[in-house]
GROMACS .gro file of C-alpha atoms in nm:
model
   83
    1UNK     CA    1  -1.246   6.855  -8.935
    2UNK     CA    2  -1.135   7.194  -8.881
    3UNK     CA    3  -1.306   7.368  -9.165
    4UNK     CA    4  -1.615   7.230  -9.026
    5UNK     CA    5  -1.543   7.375  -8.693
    6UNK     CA    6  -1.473   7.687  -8.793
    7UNK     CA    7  -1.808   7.713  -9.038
    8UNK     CA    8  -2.011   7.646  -8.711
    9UNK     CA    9  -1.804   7.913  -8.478
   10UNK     CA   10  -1.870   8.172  -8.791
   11UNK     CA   11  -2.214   8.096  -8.818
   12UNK     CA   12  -2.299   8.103  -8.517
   13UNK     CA   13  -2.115   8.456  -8.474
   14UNK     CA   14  -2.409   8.612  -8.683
   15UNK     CA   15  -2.689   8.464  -8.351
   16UNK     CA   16  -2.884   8.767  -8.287
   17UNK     CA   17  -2.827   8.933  -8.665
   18UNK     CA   18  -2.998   8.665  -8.894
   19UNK     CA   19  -3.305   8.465  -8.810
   20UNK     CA   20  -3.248   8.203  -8.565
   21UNK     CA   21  -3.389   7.913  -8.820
   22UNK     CA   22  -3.111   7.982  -9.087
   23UNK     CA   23  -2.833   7.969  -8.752
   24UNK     CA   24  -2.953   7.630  -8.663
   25UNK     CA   25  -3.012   7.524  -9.027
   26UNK     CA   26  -2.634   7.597  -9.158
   27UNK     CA   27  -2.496   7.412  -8.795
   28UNK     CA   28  -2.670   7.164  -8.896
   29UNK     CA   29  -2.572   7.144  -9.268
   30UNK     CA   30  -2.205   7.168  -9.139
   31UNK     CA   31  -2.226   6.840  -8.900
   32UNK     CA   32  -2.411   6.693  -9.181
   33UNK     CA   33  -2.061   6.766  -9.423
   34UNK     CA   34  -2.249   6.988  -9.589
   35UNK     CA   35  -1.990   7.300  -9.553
   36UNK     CA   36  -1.993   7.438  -9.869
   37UNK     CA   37  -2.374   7.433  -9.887
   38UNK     CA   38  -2.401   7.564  -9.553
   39UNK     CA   39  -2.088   7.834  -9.614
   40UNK     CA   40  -2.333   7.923  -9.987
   41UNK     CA   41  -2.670   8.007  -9.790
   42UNK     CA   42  -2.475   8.203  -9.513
   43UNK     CA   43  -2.349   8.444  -9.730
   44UNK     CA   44  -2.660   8.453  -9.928
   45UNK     CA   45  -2.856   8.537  -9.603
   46UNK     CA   46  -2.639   8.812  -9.475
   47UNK     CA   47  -2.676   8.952  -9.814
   48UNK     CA   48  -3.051   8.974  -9.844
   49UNK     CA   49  -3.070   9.107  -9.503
   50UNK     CA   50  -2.819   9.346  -9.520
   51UNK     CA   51  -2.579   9.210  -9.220
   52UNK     CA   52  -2.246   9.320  -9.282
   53UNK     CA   53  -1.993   9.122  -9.218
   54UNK     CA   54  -1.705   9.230  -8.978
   55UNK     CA   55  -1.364   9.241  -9.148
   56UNK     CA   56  -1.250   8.936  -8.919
   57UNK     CA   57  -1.543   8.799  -9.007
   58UNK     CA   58  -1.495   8.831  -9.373
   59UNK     CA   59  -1.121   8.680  -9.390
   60UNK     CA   60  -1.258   8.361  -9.187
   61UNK     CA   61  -1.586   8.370  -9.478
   62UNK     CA   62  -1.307   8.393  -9.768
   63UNK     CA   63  -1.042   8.195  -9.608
   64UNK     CA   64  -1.305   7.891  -9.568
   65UNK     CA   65  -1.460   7.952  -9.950
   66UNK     CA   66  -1.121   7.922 -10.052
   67UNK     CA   67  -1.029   7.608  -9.852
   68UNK     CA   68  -1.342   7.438  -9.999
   69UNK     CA   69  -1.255   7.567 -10.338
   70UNK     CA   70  -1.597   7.788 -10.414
   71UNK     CA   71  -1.582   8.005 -10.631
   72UNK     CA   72  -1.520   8.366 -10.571
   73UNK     CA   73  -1.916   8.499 -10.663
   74UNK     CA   74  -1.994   8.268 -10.343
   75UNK     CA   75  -1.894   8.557 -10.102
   76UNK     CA   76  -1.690   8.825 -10.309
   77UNK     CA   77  -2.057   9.050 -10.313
   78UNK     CA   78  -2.010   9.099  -9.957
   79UNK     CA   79  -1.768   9.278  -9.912
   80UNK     CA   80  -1.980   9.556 -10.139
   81UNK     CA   81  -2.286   9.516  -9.883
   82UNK     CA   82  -2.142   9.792  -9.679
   83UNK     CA   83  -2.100  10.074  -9.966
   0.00000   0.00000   0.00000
């Protein structure tokens, strides 16, 4: 599935600016098709410890919420994280 694909290549983009346990946890959730969970606690995480996303990085995050039809208030705070 490419959505799933993609959800693993993004998370594991943030390596080295989350915790390594949440990296290996949202992998996992996505194998598991669990992407929308996984996709939810990502963006949750890099909000409460204040990694910003890079713009590329935010497309693919609002590209793939869209794809699995979440609702905007699943990412749309993050792109405020930086002001």
């Amino acid at each position: 599935m490419e959505v799933e694909k993609q959800l693993i290549k993004l998370i594991g983009d943030f390596t080295g600016r989350l915790p390594e346990e949440y990296i290996g946890e949202y992998i996992s959730l996505a194998k598991h098709n669990e992407c929308a969970v996984a996709l939810e606690n990502l963006c949750t995480q890099l909000h409460e410890h204040d990694v910003v996303p890079a713009p590329g990085e935010l497309i693919t995050i609002r590209e793939l919420a869209e794809e699995m039809n979440l609702e905007e208030d699943t990412w749309h705070f993050l792109r405020h994280s930086n002001s």
